[in-house]
Amino acid sequence: MECERCGSPSVIDRPYDGSHPCERHFRASVRDRFRREMHRQFPRFSGGRIAVALSGGKDSAVALSLVHAYFDRRPGAEIVAVTVDEGIEGYRSATMGKADELARRLGVEHRIVRAKEELGATTDAAAARLGDAQPPCGFCGVWRRRLLNRAAREVEADVLVLGFNLDDLAQTVLMNVVRGDVDRLVRMAPHRRRQPGLVPRIAPLATVPEREVYLYARLAGIPFDHSECPYAGRAARNVFREVLWRLEETLPGTRHTLLRTRTKLAEALEAAGAGGAPVLCERCGEPSTGPVCRSCQYLDAAGKPLMEVSGSWGP
Ligand code: SF4
Ligand code: ZN
């Protein structure tokens, strides 16, 4: 196939909008969508720190590269990449190597936060202890969010950029709808306002499908790690991924529609009081939706002595 804009060989077929761009127009379209989302999700920037969650995988690597290019000519912007080491033997060390390579290439400050040091727990140890009772992505994701938020707050970041792509977000919308979790549907990124203790999270790759993020990373020569987490097969979202693939095949554009629907719903639900404001966890002092945050509850379940944990965080 040929690019509909210039006649050069196309690099991708996009059924959801009927286009099949060449490399040049494909890469430009990813940058355009990223820029549009940056303007929409983070409209008032007048200098400050931008924290970027960097795992070393394709999504966060592309997000950091585009954030770097976006703020390159804006005075007063300082970018800090943050990598969380959850403690997953044989997996995280490889992705962290790529994260470091990219941060160095871009000349971006890179901070590494280790769950073992900050929480006294690792995903491996908790997974071994909890066995089949608890899919590891549940506690691993909660702990990572807590560590990322804290790191972003410590560097006084105005915003925390996440590499979530269109597929990730559409899956999350569907999961929250199926579970009837209206509050989480409202609270999911991108955040429109600042809440006490929480650095607003934005997702400027929100309208770029996962395979386009991958293709962009390959074509742009962005270093990233290809390996998959050993626990990924147990993730609850896998079934939603499959359902969405099938829906997208039959009804191209489903993922975009889900995301737009969520935006409209969140506005109406927020106006009606859903989502709520966070309180501070009585054990660790981090933002929470109840007296004890989910991170502390998971630490309880994983058998970590809580005194040690609350001491390391402080109110
Ligand atoms: Fe953690 Fe699950 Fe991601 Fe693995 S796939 S790093 S267990 S959230
Ligand atoms: Zn807590």
PDB file of C-alpha atoms and ligand atoms in Angstrom, residues 146 281 283-286 292-293 295-296, ligand 2:
ATOM      1  CA  ARG A 146       2.846   4.975  45.545  1.00  0.00           C
ATOM      2  CA  CYS A 281      -3.464   6.961  55.239  1.00  0.00           C
ATOM      3  CA  ARG A 283      -0.249   4.374  58.747  1.00  0.00           C
ATOM      4  CA  CYS A 284       1.966   5.780  56.027  1.00  0.00           C
ATOM      5  CA  GLY A 285       0.598   9.294  55.503  1.00  0.00           C
ATOM      6  CA  GLU A 286       0.191   8.834  51.757  1.00  0.00           C
ATOM      7  CA  VAL A 292      -5.618   2.624  55.519  1.00  0.00           C
ATOM      8  CA  CYS A 293      -4.331   2.839  51.960  1.00  0.00           C
ATOM      9  CA  SER A 295      -0.484  -0.123  49.614  1.00  0.00           C
ATOM     10  CA  CYS A 296      -0.410  -0.674  53.396  1.00  0.00           C
TER      11      CYS A 296
HETATM   12 ZN    ZN B   2      -0.684   3.643  53.822  1.00  0.00          ZN
END
